Short mmCIF file of C-alpha atoms in Angstrom, two decimals:
data_model
loop_
_atom_site.label_atom_id
_atom_site.label_comp_id
_atom_site.label_asym_id
_atom_site.label_seq_id
_atom_site.Cartn_x
_atom_site.Cartn_y
_atom_site.Cartn_z
CA UNK A 1 -10.14 -19.81 20.33
CA UNK A 2 -8.67 -20.03 16.68
CA UNK A 3 -9.72 -17.59 14.18
CA UNK A 4 -9.64 -20.52 12.05
CA UNK A 5 -12.36 -23.53 12.00
CA UNK A 6 -11.68 -26.84 11.08
CA UNK A 7 -13.47 -25.98 8.08
CA UNK A 8 -11.64 -22.86 7.03
CA UNK A 9 -8.37 -24.78 7.25
CA UNK A 10 -9.91 -27.79 4.67
CA UNK A 11 -11.07 -24.45 2.55
CA UNK A 12 -7.88 -23.33 2.29
CA UNK A 13 -6.06 -26.54 1.52
CA UNK A 14 -8.21 -27.57 -1.05
CA UNK A 15 -8.09 -24.43 -2.65
CA UNK A 16 -4.34 -23.87 -2.92
CA UNK A 17 -3.11 -27.67 -3.50
CA UNK A 18 -6.36 -29.57 -4.65
CA UNK A 19 -9.47 -31.61 -3.65
CA UNK A 20 -7.09 -34.72 -3.14
CA UNK A 21 -4.68 -33.91 -0.25
CA UNK A 22 -5.87 -34.81 3.27
CA UNK A 23 -4.66 -32.48 6.42
CA UNK A 24 -2.49 -35.03 8.61
CA UNK A 25 -1.96 -32.08 10.99
CA UNK A 26 -2.35 -28.42 11.38
CA UNK A 27 -0.82 -25.54 13.91
CA UNK A 28 -0.85 -21.62 13.95
CA UNK A 29 2.40 -19.75 15.05
CA UNK A 30 3.77 -15.88 15.03
CA UNK A 31 4.80 -14.91 11.60
CA UNK A 32 7.31 -12.81 12.79
CA UNK A 33 8.56 -11.78 16.29
CA UNK A 34 8.10 -7.80 15.38
CA UNK A 35 5.06 -6.35 14.05
CA UNK A 36 5.67 -5.22 10.43
CA UNK A 37 2.08 -3.43 10.05
CA UNK A 38 -0.69 -2.03 12.39
CA UNK A 39 -3.86 -2.85 10.64
CA UNK A 40 -3.58 -7.05 11.60
CA UNK A 41 -2.33 -9.62 13.77
CA UNK A 42 -0.03 -11.89 11.16
CA UNK A 43 0.34 -15.87 11.77
CA UNK A 44 1.41 -18.81 9.52
CA UNK A 45 -0.74 -21.54 9.07
CA UNK A 46 1.26 -24.74 9.00
CA UNK A 47 -0.14 -27.67 7.75
CA UNK A 48 0.60 -31.38 7.09
CA UNK A 49 -0.99 -33.13 4.12
CA UNK A 50 -0.63 -36.63 2.34
CA UNK A 51 -1.93 -37.20 -1.02
CA UNK A 52 -3.06 -39.81 -3.04
CA UNK A 53 0.56 -41.47 -2.93
CA UNK A 54 0.72 -41.12 0.67
CA UNK A 55 3.73 -38.76 0.44
CA UNK A 56 3.73 -36.32 3.14
CA UNK A 57 4.47 -32.55 2.60
CA UNK A 58 4.40 -29.14 4.64
CA UNK A 59 2.70 -26.03 3.48
CA UNK A 60 2.59 -22.90 5.02
CA UNK A 61 -0.39 -20.25 4.52
CA UNK A 62 -0.12 -16.20 5.68
CA UNK A 63 -3.16 -15.68 7.99
CA UNK A 64 -4.22 -11.90 8.87
CA UNK A 65 -6.65 -11.07 11.20
CA UNK A 66 -7.54 -8.11 13.30
CA UNK A 67 -5.14 -6.39 15.48
CA UNK A 68 -4.54 -8.06 19.01
CA UNK A 69 -4.18 -4.63 20.64
CA UNK A 70 -7.77 -3.18 22.07
CA UNK A 71 -6.15 0.37 21.86
CA UNK A 72 -5.81 -0.09 18.35
CA UNK A 73 -8.87 -1.56 17.64
CA UNK A 74 -11.00 1.49 19.87
CA UNK A 75 -8.63 3.86 18.91
CA UNK A 76 -7.12 3.85 15.25
CA UNK A 77 -8.87 0.76 13.51
CA UNK A 78 -11.90 1.42 11.75
CA UNK A 79 -14.18 -1.36 11.25
CA UNK A 80 -14.54 -0.79 7.35
CA UNK A 81 -10.81 -0.13 6.76
CA UNK A 82 -10.29 -4.34 8.30
CA UNK A 83 -13.39 -5.18 6.31
CA UNK A 84 -12.40 -3.29 3.34
CA UNK A 85 -9.36 -5.76 2.50
CA UNK A 86 -11.75 -8.74 3.08
CA UNK A 87 -14.34 -7.50 0.70
CA UNK A 88 -11.53 -6.68 -2.13
CA UNK A 89 -10.47 -10.37 -1.91
CA UNK A 90 -13.64 -11.69 -1.70
CA UNK A 91 -15.62 -9.79 -4.41
CA UNK A 92 -13.56 -7.01 -5.94
CA UNK A 93 -9.99 -9.37 -6.95
CA UNK A 94 -12.15 -12.08 -8.62
CA UNK A 95 -13.50 -9.35 -11.24
CA UNK A 96 -10.15 -7.75 -11.63
CA UNK A 97 -7.97 -11.00 -12.73
CA UNK A 98 -11.07 -12.39 -15.41
CA UNK A 99 -9.77 -10.33 -18.19
CA UNK A 100 -6.35 -9.72 -17.19
CA UNK A 101 -3.37 -11.26 -18.69
CA UNK A 102 0.09 -11.17 -17.22
CA UNK A 103 2.55 -11.20 -14.51
CA UNK A 104 0.63 -11.11 -10.79
CA UNK A 105 0.31 -8.22 -8.44
CA UNK A 106 -1.08 -9.55 -5.80
CA UNK A 107 -0.92 -12.56 -3.40
CA UNK A 108 -3.40 -15.44 -4.02
CA UNK A 109 -5.98 -15.41 -1.33
CA UNK A 110 -7.45 -18.55 -0.37
CA UNK A 111 -9.95 -17.55 2.23
CA UNK A 112 -11.54 -14.37 3.05
CA UNK A 113 -14.57 -13.84 5.48
CA UNK A 114 -15.44 -10.95 8.31
CA UNK A 115 -12.69 -12.18 10.56
CA UNK A 116 -9.70 -13.68 8.79
CA UNK A 117 -7.51 -13.72 5.40
CA UNK A 118 -5.49 -16.39 4.55
CA UNK A 119 -3.21 -16.20 1.66
CA UNK A 120 -0.20 -17.76 -0.03
CA UNK A 121 3.11 -17.46 2.04
CA UNK A 122 5.43 -15.46 -0.15
CA UNK A 123 7.82 -15.43 2.38
CA UNK A 124 8.99 -19.33 1.40
CA UNK A 125 9.19 -18.04 -2.54
CA UNK A 126 11.63 -15.60 -0.95
CA UNK A 127 9.20 -12.12 -1.02
CA UNK A 128 10.22 -9.36 1.64
CA UNK A 129 9.86 -5.75 1.38
CA UNK A 130 13.29 -3.88 1.25
CA UNK A 131 15.31 -2.98 4.46
CA UNK A 132 16.09 0.22 3.30
CA UNK A 133 13.08 3.02 1.98
CA UNK A 134 15.00 4.50 -0.90
CA UNK A 135 14.76 1.99 -3.68
CA UNK A 136 17.16 1.27 -6.39
CA UNK A 137 16.73 2.02 -9.94
CA UNK A 138 15.52 -1.75 -10.64
CA UNK A 139 13.29 -2.60 -7.90
CA UNK A 140 11.64 0.84 -8.04
CA UNK A 141 10.37 0.22 -12.10
CA UNK A 142 9.63 -3.43 -10.62
CA UNK A 143 7.15 -2.16 -8.00
CA UNK A 144 5.72 0.64 -10.58
CA UNK A 145 5.20 -1.75 -13.50
CA UNK A 146 2.91 -4.26 -10.44
CA UNK A 147 1.09 -0.86 -10.13
CA UNK A 148 0.36 -0.28 -13.68
CA UNK A 149 -0.44 -3.99 -14.10
CA UNK A 150 -2.75 -3.38 -10.88
CA UNK A 151 -4.83 -0.38 -12.38
CA UNK A 152 -5.04 -2.13 -15.52
CA UNK A 153 -6.66 -4.88 -14.03
CA UNK A 154 -8.92 -2.06 -12.73
CA UNK A 155 -9.49 -0.71 -16.12
CA UNK A 156 -10.30 -4.32 -17.74
CA UNK A 157 -12.87 -5.10 -14.90
CA UNK A 158 -15.00 -1.55 -15.90
CA UNK A 159 -14.75 -2.50 -19.32
CA UNK A 160 -15.97 -5.81 -19.04
CA UNK A 161 -18.52 -4.78 -16.69
CA UNK A 162 -19.85 -1.31 -18.45
CA UNK A 163 -19.47 0.77 -15.72
CA UNK A 164 -17.20 2.18 -12.70
CA UNK A 165 -15.66 -0.61 -9.66
CA UNK A 166 -17.40 2.51 -7.88
CA UNK A 167 -21.00 2.18 -9.37
CA UNK A 168 -20.35 -1.64 -8.85
CA UNK A 169 -19.79 -1.49 -5.54
CA UNK A 170 -20.98 1.93 -4.07
CA UNK A 171 -20.08 1.79 -0.22
CA UNK A 172 -16.74 0.76 -0.69
CA UNK A 173 -13.54 2.52 -1.49
CA UNK A 174 -14.58 5.40 0.76
CA UNK A 175 -11.64 7.93 1.75
CA UNK A 176 -9.89 7.20 4.53
CA UNK A 177 -7.00 8.95 5.12
CA UNK A 178 -8.32 12.44 3.97
CA UNK A 179 -11.54 11.90 6.59
CA UNK A 180 -12.04 13.53 9.82
CA UNK A 181 -14.78 11.64 10.20
CA UNK A 182 -12.96 8.07 10.71
CA UNK A 183 -10.35 7.04 13.16
CA UNK A 184 -7.50 6.88 10.74
CA UNK A 185 -8.56 9.85 9.17
CA UNK A 186 -8.28 11.86 12.17
CA UNK A 187 -4.40 10.82 12.16
CA UNK A 188 -3.93 12.38 9.28
CA UNK A 189 -4.89 16.17 10.69
CA UNK A 190 -1.89 15.38 13.35
CA UNK A 191 0.30 14.70 10.30
CA UNK A 192 -0.13 17.79 8.79
CA UNK A 193 0.35 19.73 12.45
CA UNK A 194 3.67 17.86 12.41
CA UNK A 195 4.52 19.26 8.99
CA UNK A 196 3.83 22.41 10.40
CA UNK A 197 6.16 21.84 13.16
CA UNK A 198 8.89 20.54 11.10
CA UNK A 199 9.17 23.08 8.81
CA UNK A 200 9.60 25.71 11.57
CA UNK A 201 12.11 23.73 13.43
CA UNK A 202 14.15 23.61 10.13
CA UNK A 203 13.45 27.59 9.75
CA UNK A 204 11.09 27.09 6.66
CA UNK A 205 8.10 28.90 6.17
CA UNK A 206 4.94 26.87 7.31
CA UNK A 207 2.01 29.73 6.13
CA UNK A 208 1.07 27.05 3.11
CA UNK A 209 1.03 23.66 5.53
CA UNK A 210 -2.78 24.26 5.88
CA UNK A 211 -3.41 24.83 1.99
CA UNK A 212 -1.77 21.48 1.19
CA UNK A 213 -3.77 19.64 3.59
CA UNK A 214 -6.89 21.17 1.85
CA UNK A 215 -5.70 20.63 -1.54
CA UNK A 216 -4.45 16.57 -1.12
CA UNK A 217 -7.96 16.09 0.25
CA UNK A 218 -9.39 17.44 -2.85
CA UNK A 219 -6.72 15.57 -5.18
CA UNK A 220 -7.56 12.25 -3.49
CA UNK A 221 -10.97 12.28 -4.82
CA UNK A 222 -12.28 10.83 -8.16
CA UNK A 223 -11.35 12.62 -10.98
CA UNK A 224 -13.86 14.51 -12.83
CA UNK A 225 -13.76 14.13 -16.66
CA UNK A 226 -10.39 12.09 -16.32
CA UNK A 227 -8.80 7.92 -15.93
CA UNK A 228 -10.23 6.82 -12.62
CA UNK A 229 -8.82 3.38 -10.90
CA UNK A 230 -9.18 1.57 -8.12
CA UNK A 231 -5.90 2.78 -6.17
CA UNK A 232 -3.91 1.17 -3.69
CA UNK A 233 -3.36 4.33 -1.58
CA UNK A 234 -0.75 2.47 1.41
CA UNK A 235 2.52 2.00 -1.25
CA UNK A 236 4.80 2.14 1.76
CA UNK A 237 8.02 -0.13 1.96
CA UNK A 238 6.51 -3.11 3.78
CA UNK A 239 3.27 -3.09 1.75
CA UNK A 240 5.68 -3.38 -1.56
CA UNK A 241 7.70 -6.84 -1.69
CA UNK A 242 10.62 -8.13 -3.95
CA UNK A 243 11.66 -11.19 -4.31
CA UNK A 244 15.25 -12.33 -5.07
CA UNK A 245 15.25 -13.38 -8.79
CA UNK A 246 16.68 -10.40 -11.26
CA UNK A 247 15.01 -8.27 -12.47
CA UNK A 248 13.46 -8.69 -8.72
CA UNK A 249 9.76 -9.20 -9.30
CA UNK A 250 7.24 -7.40 -7.06
CA UNK A 251 3.84 -8.32 -5.20
CA UNK A 252 1.69 -5.56 -3.36
CA UNK A 253 -0.02 -6.13 0.04
CA UNK A 254 -2.58 -4.83 2.45
CA UNK A 255 -5.46 -3.57 0.70
CA UNK A 256 -6.88 -1.81 3.10
CA UNK A 257 -6.71 1.78 2.59
CA UNK A 258 -8.29 1.29 -0.81
CA UNK A 259 -9.58 4.23 -3.23
CA UNK A 260 -11.20 5.23 -6.45
CA UNK A 261 -9.02 7.68 -7.65
CA UNK A 262 -6.98 9.30 -10.47
CA UNK A 263 -4.08 6.47 -10.97
CA UNK A 264 -1.66 9.11 -10.80
CA UNK A 265 -2.25 9.22 -6.77
CA UNK A 266 -0.49 6.14 -6.29
CA UNK A 267 2.06 6.71 -9.08
CA UNK A 268 3.11 9.46 -7.07
CA UNK A 269 2.77 7.85 -3.87
CA UNK A 270 4.53 5.32 -4.68
CA UNK A 271 7.64 7.50 -6.35
CA UNK A 272 7.99 10.20 -3.44
CA UNK A 273 7.96 7.75 -0.73
CA UNK A 274 11.14 6.05 -2.34
CA UNK A 275 13.12 8.12 -3.73
CA UNK A 276 15.15 11.46 -3.13
CA UNK A 277 14.10 14.49 -4.59
CA UNK A 278 17.70 14.84 -6.42
CA UNK A 279 16.92 11.62 -8.13
CA UNK A 280 13.27 12.57 -8.88
CA UNK A 281 14.60 15.61 -10.59
CA UNK A 282 16.17 13.77 -12.83
CA UNK A 283 13.80 11.24 -13.61
CA UNK A 284 10.13 11.62 -13.37
CA UNK A 285 9.54 11.90 -16.74
CA UNK A 286 11.25 8.62 -17.36
CA UNK A 287 9.51 6.67 -14.42
CA UNK A 288 6.11 8.15 -15.68
CA UNK A 289 6.75 6.69 -19.35
CA UNK A 290 7.94 3.24 -18.00
CA UNK A 291 4.68 2.87 -16.00
CA UNK A 292 2.76 4.04 -18.93
CA UNK A 293 5.06 1.63 -21.13
CA UNK A 294 3.48 -1.40 -18.78
CA UNK A 295 -0.10 0.15 -18.23
CA UNK A 296 -0.28 0.55 -22.03
CA UNK A 297 1.12 -3.22 -22.68
CA UNK A 298 -1.25 -4.95 -20.37
CA UNK A 299 -4.48 -3.17 -22.00
CA UNK A 300 -3.11 -4.03 -25.82
CA UNK A 301 -2.89 -7.52 -24.40
CA UNK A 302 -6.67 -7.88 -23.68
CA UNK A 303 -8.97 -9.02 -26.33
CA UNK A 304 -11.85 -6.58 -24.63
CA UNK A 305 -9.95 -3.26 -25.75
CA UNK A 306 -10.61 -0.95 -23.16
CA UNK A 307 -9.46 2.72 -23.83
CA UNK A 308 -5.63 3.23 -23.46
CA UNK A 309 -4.73 6.16 -21.67
CA UNK A 310 -2.42 8.52 -23.63
CA UNK A 311 1.11 9.35 -22.47
CA UNK A 312 0.55 13.26 -22.09
CA UNK A 313 -2.66 12.90 -20.64
CA UNK A 314 -0.91 11.21 -17.75
CA UNK A 315 1.93 13.63 -17.35
CA UNK A 316 -0.20 16.66 -17.07
CA UNK A 317 -2.44 14.37 -14.75
CA UNK A 318 1.42 14.01 -13.01
CA UNK A 319 1.87 17.80 -12.61
CA UNK A 320 -1.69 18.24 -11.32
CA UNK A 321 -1.15 15.60 -8.48
CA UNK A 322 2.07 15.30 -7.66
CA UNK A 323 1.56 17.94 -4.90
CA UNK A 324 -0.22 14.91 -3.34
CA UNK A 325 2.79 12.85 -3.18
CA UNK A 326 5.15 15.09 -1.83
CA UNK A 327 2.59 15.45 0.89
CA UNK A 328 2.73 11.82 1.81
CA UNK A 329 6.46 11.86 1.97
CA UNK A 330 5.94 14.44 4.30
CA UNK A 331 3.50 12.48 6.24
CA UNK A 332 5.17 8.92 6.88
CA UNK A 333 8.77 9.41 5.99
CA UNK A 334 9.28 11.25 9.36
CA UNK A 335 7.98 8.48 10.75
CA UNK A 336 9.75 5.66 8.41
CA UNK A 337 13.49 7.14 8.73
CA UNK A 338 13.36 6.81 12.59
CA UNK A 339 16.49 4.90 13.75
CA UNK A 340 14.75 1.17 12.66
CA UNK A 341 15.15 0.34 16.62
CA UNK A 342 12.89 3.32 17.49
CA UNK A 343 10.51 2.77 14.71
CA UNK A 344 10.08 -0.78 15.47
CA UNK A 345 9.40 -0.13 19.35
CA UNK A 346 6.91 2.37 18.33
CA UNK A 347 5.04 -0.20 15.87
CA UNK A 348 5.35 -2.81 18.89
CA UNK A 349 3.69 -0.40 21.64
CA UNK A 350 0.05 0.65 21.04
CA UNK A 351 0.28 3.34 23.55
CA UNK A 352 3.13 4.83 21.78
CA UNK A 353 1.35 4.58 18.84
CA UNK A 354 -1.78 5.79 19.44
CA UNK A 355 0.27 9.21 20.72
CA UNK A 356 2.35 9.29 17.87
CA UNK A 357 -0.67 8.74 15.46
CA UNK A 358 -3.15 11.24 17.33
CA UNK A 359 -1.43 13.58 19.88
CA UNK A 360 1.99 14.25 19.16
CA UNK A 361 5.29 12.76 16.72
CA UNK A 362 7.50 15.99 17.88
CA UNK A 363 8.52 14.06 21.00
CA UNK A 364 9.94 11.28 18.74
CA UNK A 365 10.98 13.48 15.43
CA UNK A 366 12.28 16.28 17.21
CA UNK A 367 14.68 14.84 19.18
CA UNK A 368 15.52 12.80 16.27
CA UNK A 369 16.30 15.91 14.30
CA UNK A 370 18.16 17.45 17.17
CA UNK A 371 21.04 14.68 17.68
CA UNK A 372 21.18 13.15 13.85
CA UNK A 373 22.21 15.48 11.14
CA UNK A 374 21.54 13.03 8.22
CA UNK A 375 17.84 12.22 9.58
CA UNK A 376 17.35 16.27 9.64
CA UNK A 377 18.54 16.72 6.38
CA UNK A 378 16.29 14.06 4.71
CA UNK A 379 13.50 15.91 6.25
CA UNK A 380 14.68 19.66 5.19
CA UNK A 381 14.82 18.01 1.90
CA UNK A 382 11.14 16.73 2.03
CA UNK A 383 9.53 19.76 3.65
CA UNK A 384 11.46 21.77 1.32
CA UNK A 385 10.28 20.19 -2.26
CA UNK A 386 6.67 20.32 -0.76
CA UNK A 387 6.84 23.94 0.28
CA UNK A 388 8.22 24.75 -3.03
CA UNK A 389 5.60 22.96 -4.93
CA UNK A 390 2.78 24.60 -2.94
CA UNK A 391 4.29 28.12 -4.04
CA UNK A 392 4.03 27.02 -7.65
CA UNK A 393 0.50 25.58 -7.47
CA UNK A 394 -0.96 28.75 -5.21
CA UNK A 395 0.80 31.37 -6.95
#
């Protein structure tokens, strides 16, 4: 049975193309042969339509539903995680776009109900993720620009509403990554155990890893007395799409791990997942200045004039929160940096993925460190940076 009814398809077509088109035919097909995420099944809705002049044309739409694998649904995906994105596009996103002026940072959504999301097909517009996790400077700044516009949209909505988005939607944006009470949060504990094992394998002192875990779980909470915004919280390479324009434009996708916290958490995650330690040492200040300039420009263009955070405050917050960004890099990159074939196999094998997320990751990571010196040194750089920052933080 199709996840989309004829009524759903008519709604999508009307919202996307207007009320004067007639649906001639429609079909669902696979979006790709391989998975590019674990939190949903991706399909393509292909619709042939006819306008008032009887001219036919074909349009496509991106369709996202729950994962096909019962194992993933039972062991990895919490129901509220899938529903978070549906709620975001149905209720929150319209509020964020009401006073926003500028380039878009998200895909257009034409349908959001309890079972399915239907978006514009960004692929036909040339948007795709970069094949390499390390972004060139132009792409990185494009991503930071989109992130700043997303955060500014959150501030604009709150200024108009006169209250925070968390107050408006008190049951939304709950912590998922650092929450042992849900499935995905439990996998984070496995990730920190893996950081300990990687550090020991590299001959590094792993004694501070448990304290890093505890500290990071506090940093991702709403910042008391500081700026908080709606944060994306899952800014790995498959969720940051670019087109081939010059300079490239960026669209953020997959809003399932939303949290309400300091915007610097997102900034740190994006930067530490897509740059090298050497690059960060030289360019972190410039990147933060660029992010702040975009955020400031968007807020200044608005007629409702929300308070603009100072760069000095953002810099202070960055120095406080960057440990969380390093922790994210240490959690995500050991899997992402695997041989692409091994990583692709992992995402397409629910049993192997379940084991990797909850039981042991070193069965894959350990042998890769032994046979691939480049992989090993990449991990060394990440873990050394994390532990050095931890020594600074904890004295």
